[in-house]
PDB file of C-alpha atoms in Angstrom:
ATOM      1  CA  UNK A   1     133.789  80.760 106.455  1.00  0.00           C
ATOM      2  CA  UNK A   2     133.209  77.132 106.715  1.00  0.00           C
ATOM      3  CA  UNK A   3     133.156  74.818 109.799  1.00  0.00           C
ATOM      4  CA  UNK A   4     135.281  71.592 110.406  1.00  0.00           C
ATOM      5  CA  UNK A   5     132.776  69.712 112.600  1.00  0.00           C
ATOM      6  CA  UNK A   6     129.403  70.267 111.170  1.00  0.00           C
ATOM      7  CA  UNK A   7     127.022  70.811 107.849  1.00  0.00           C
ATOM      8  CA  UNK A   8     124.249  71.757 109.136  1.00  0.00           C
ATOM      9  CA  UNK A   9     123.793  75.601 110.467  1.00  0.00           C
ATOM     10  CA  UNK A  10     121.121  74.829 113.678  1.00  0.00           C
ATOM     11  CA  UNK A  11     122.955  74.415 117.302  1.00  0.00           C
ATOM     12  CA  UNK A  12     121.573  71.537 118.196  1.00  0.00           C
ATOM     13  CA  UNK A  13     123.548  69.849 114.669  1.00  0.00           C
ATOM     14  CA  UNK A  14     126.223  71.723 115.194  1.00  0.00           C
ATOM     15  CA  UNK A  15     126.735  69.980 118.945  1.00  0.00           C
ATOM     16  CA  UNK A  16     125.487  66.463 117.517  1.00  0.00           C
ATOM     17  CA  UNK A  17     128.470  66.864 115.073  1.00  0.00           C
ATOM     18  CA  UNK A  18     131.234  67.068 117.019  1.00  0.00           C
ATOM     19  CA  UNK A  19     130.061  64.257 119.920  1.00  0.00           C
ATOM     20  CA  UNK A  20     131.903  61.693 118.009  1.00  0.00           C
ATOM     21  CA  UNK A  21     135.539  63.006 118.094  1.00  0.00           C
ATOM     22  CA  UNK A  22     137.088  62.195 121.326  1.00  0.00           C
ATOM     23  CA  UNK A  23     137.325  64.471 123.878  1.00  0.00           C
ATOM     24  CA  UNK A  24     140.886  65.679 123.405  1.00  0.00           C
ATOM     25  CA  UNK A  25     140.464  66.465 119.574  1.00  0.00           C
ATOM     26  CA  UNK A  26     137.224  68.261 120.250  1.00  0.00           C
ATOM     27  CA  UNK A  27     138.884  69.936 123.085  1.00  0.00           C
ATOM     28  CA  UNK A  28     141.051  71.615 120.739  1.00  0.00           C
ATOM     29  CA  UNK A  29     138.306  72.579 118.288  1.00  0.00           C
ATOM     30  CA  UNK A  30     136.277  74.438 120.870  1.00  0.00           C
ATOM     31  CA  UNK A  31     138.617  76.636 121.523  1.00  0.00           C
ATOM     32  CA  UNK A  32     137.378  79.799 124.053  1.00  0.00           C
ATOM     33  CA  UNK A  33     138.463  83.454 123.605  1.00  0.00           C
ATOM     34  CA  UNK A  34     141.076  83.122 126.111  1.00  0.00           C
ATOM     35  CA  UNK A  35     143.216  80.684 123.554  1.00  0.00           C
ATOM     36  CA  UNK A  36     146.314  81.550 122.585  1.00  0.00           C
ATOM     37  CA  UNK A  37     147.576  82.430 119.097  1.00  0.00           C
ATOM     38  CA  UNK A  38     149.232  79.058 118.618  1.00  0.00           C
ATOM     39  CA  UNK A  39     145.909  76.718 119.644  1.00  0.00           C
ATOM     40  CA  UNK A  40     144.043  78.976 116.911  1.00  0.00           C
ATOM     41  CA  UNK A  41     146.772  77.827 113.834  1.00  0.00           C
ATOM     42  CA  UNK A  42     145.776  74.808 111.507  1.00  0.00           C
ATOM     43  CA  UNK A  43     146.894  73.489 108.262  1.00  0.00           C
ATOM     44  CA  UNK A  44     144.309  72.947 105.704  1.00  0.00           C
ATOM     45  CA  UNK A  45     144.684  70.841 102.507  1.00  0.00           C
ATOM     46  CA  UNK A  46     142.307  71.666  99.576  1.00  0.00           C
ATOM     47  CA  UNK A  47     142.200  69.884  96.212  1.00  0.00           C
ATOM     48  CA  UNK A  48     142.960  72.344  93.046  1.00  0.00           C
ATOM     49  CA  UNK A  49     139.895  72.336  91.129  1.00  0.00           C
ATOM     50  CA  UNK A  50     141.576  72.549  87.678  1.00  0.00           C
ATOM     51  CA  UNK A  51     144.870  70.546  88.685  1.00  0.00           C
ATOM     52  CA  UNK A  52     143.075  68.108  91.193  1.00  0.00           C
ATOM     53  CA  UNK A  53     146.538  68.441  93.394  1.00  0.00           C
ATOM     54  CA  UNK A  54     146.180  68.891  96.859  1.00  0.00           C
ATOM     55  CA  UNK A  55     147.320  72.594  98.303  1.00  0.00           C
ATOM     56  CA  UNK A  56     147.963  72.621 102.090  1.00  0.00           C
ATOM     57  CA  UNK A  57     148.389  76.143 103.906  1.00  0.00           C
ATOM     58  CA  UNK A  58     148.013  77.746 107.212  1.00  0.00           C
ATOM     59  CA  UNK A  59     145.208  79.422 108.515  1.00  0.00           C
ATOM     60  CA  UNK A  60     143.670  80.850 111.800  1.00  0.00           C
ATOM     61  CA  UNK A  61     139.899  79.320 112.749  1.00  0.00           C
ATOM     62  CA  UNK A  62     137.692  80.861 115.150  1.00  0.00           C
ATOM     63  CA  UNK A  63     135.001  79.752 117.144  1.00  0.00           C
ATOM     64  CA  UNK A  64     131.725  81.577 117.164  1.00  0.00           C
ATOM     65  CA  UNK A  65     127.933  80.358 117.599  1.00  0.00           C
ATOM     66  CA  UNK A  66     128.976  77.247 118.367  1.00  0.00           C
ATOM     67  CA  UNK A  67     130.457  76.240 115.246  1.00  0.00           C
ATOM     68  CA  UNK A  68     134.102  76.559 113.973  1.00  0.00           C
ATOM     69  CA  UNK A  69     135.120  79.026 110.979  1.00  0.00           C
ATOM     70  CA  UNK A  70     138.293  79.669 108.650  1.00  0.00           C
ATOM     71  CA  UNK A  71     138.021  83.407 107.292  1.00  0.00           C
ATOM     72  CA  UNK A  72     139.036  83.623 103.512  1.00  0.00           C
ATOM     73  CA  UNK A  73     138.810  85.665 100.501  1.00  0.00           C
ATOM     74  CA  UNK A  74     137.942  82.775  98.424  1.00  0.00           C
ATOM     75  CA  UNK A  75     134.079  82.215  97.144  1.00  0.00           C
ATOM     76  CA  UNK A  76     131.941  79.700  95.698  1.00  0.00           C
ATOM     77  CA  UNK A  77     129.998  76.704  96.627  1.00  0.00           C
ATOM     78  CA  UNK A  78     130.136  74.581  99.174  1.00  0.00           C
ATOM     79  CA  UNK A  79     134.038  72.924  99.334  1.00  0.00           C
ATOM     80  CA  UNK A  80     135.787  69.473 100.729  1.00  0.00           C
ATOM     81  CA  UNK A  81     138.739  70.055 102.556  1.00  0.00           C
ATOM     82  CA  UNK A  82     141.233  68.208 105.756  1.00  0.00           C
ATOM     83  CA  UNK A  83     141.101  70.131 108.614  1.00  0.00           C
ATOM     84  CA  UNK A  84     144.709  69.898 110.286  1.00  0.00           C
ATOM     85  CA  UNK A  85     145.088  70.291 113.770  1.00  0.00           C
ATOM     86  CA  UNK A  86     148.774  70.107 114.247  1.00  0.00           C
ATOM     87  CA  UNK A  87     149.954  72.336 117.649  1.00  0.00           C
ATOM     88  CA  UNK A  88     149.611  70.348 120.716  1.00  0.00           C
ATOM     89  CA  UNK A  89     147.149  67.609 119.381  1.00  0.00           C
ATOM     90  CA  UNK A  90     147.512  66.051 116.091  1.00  0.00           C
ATOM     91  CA  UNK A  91     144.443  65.223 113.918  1.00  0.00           C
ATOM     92  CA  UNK A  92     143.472  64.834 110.193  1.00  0.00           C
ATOM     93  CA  UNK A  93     139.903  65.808 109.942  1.00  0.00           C
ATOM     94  CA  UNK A  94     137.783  65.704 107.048  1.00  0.00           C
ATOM     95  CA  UNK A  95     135.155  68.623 106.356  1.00  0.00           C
ATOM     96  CA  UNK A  96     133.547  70.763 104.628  1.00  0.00           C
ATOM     97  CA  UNK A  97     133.820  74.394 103.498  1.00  0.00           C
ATOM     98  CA  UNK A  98     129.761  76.191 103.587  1.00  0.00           C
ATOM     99  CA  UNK A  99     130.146  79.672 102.726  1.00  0.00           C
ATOM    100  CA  UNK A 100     128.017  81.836 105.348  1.00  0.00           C
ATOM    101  CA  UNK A 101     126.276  83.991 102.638  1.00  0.00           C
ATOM    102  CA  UNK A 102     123.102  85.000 105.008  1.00  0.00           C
ATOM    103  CA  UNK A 103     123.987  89.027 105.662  1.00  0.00           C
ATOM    104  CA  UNK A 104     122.460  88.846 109.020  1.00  0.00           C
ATOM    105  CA  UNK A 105     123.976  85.600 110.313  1.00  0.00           C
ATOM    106  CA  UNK A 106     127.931  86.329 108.725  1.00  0.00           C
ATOM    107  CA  UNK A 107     127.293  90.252 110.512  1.00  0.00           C
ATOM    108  CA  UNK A 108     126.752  88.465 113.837  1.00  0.00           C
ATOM    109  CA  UNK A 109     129.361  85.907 113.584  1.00  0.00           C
ATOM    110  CA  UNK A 110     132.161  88.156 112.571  1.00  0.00           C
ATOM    111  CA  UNK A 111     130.724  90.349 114.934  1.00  0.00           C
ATOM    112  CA  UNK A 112     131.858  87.756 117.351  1.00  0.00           C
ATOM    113  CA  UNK A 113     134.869  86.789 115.930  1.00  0.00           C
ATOM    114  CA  UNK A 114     136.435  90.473 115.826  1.00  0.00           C
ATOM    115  CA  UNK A 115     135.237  90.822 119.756  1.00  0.00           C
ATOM    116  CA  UNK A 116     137.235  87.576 120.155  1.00  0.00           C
ATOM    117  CA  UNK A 117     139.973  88.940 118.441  1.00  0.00           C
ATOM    118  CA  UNK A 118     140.245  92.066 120.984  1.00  0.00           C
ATOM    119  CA  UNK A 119     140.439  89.675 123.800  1.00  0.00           C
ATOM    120  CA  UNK A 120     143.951  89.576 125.570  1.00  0.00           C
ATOM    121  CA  UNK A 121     145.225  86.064 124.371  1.00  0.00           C
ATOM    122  CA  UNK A 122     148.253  84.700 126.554  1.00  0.00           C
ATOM    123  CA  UNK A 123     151.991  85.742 126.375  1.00  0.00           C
ATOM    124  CA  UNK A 124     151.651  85.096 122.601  1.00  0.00           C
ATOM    125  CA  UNK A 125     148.939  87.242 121.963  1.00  0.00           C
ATOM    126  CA  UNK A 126     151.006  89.944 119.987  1.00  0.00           C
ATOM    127  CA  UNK A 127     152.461  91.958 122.580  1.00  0.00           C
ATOM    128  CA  UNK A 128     155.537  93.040 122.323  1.00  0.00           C
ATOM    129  CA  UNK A 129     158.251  93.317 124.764  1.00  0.00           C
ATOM    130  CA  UNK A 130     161.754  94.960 124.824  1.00  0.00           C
TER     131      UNK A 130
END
């Protein structure tokens, strides 16, 4: 889990981070439960850390305590990435990848993230219709 506009893991950083993006790009970071499926899909581009070549794929992030998070399966220290926004508003961001390893603190974020997740999200918020 890592977040796009911060480092540090107290609220008052976290808000201090993103006060320098203007407010349309941070609009579209701060996304609220009731965002659709679409506002919640970024690119990210990662260097290979044997090849040095940069990877880009496409990922969900969520937004929980105030901070922004891409769920992975992928470990390790602390990583450098570009955070893509790329539906609606267009924006190369740098940051940085800080896994949440605290049990108590990744429990109550992906606490929040899965109640986020149950929330009705828009007409493309996996419904189907005939």
């Amino acid at each position: 889990m890592s977040t796009p506009d911060t480092t540090g893991s107290n609220d008052s950083a976290r808000d201090a981070a993103s006060s320098h993006l203007p407010d349309h790009i941070r609009r579209a970071i701060e996304i609220t439960p009731a965002a659709g499926t679409g506002e919640r899909i970024i690119d990210i581009t990662t260097l290979g850390r044997r090849t040095g070549r940069a990877r880009r794929i496409e990922i969900f992030f969520y937004r929980a305590a105030g901070a922004t998070y891409l769920c992975s399966g992928a470990g390790g220290a602390a990583t450098d990435f570009t955070f893509h926004l790329k539906n609606g508003i267009r924006a190369d961001l740098p940051a940085r990848a800080t896994p949440v390893t605290d049990p108590a603190e990744r429990q109550a974020v992906l606490a929040e993230i899965v109640a986020d997740l149950n929330q009705p999200h828009g007409r493309d918020s996996g419904t189907l219709d005939r």
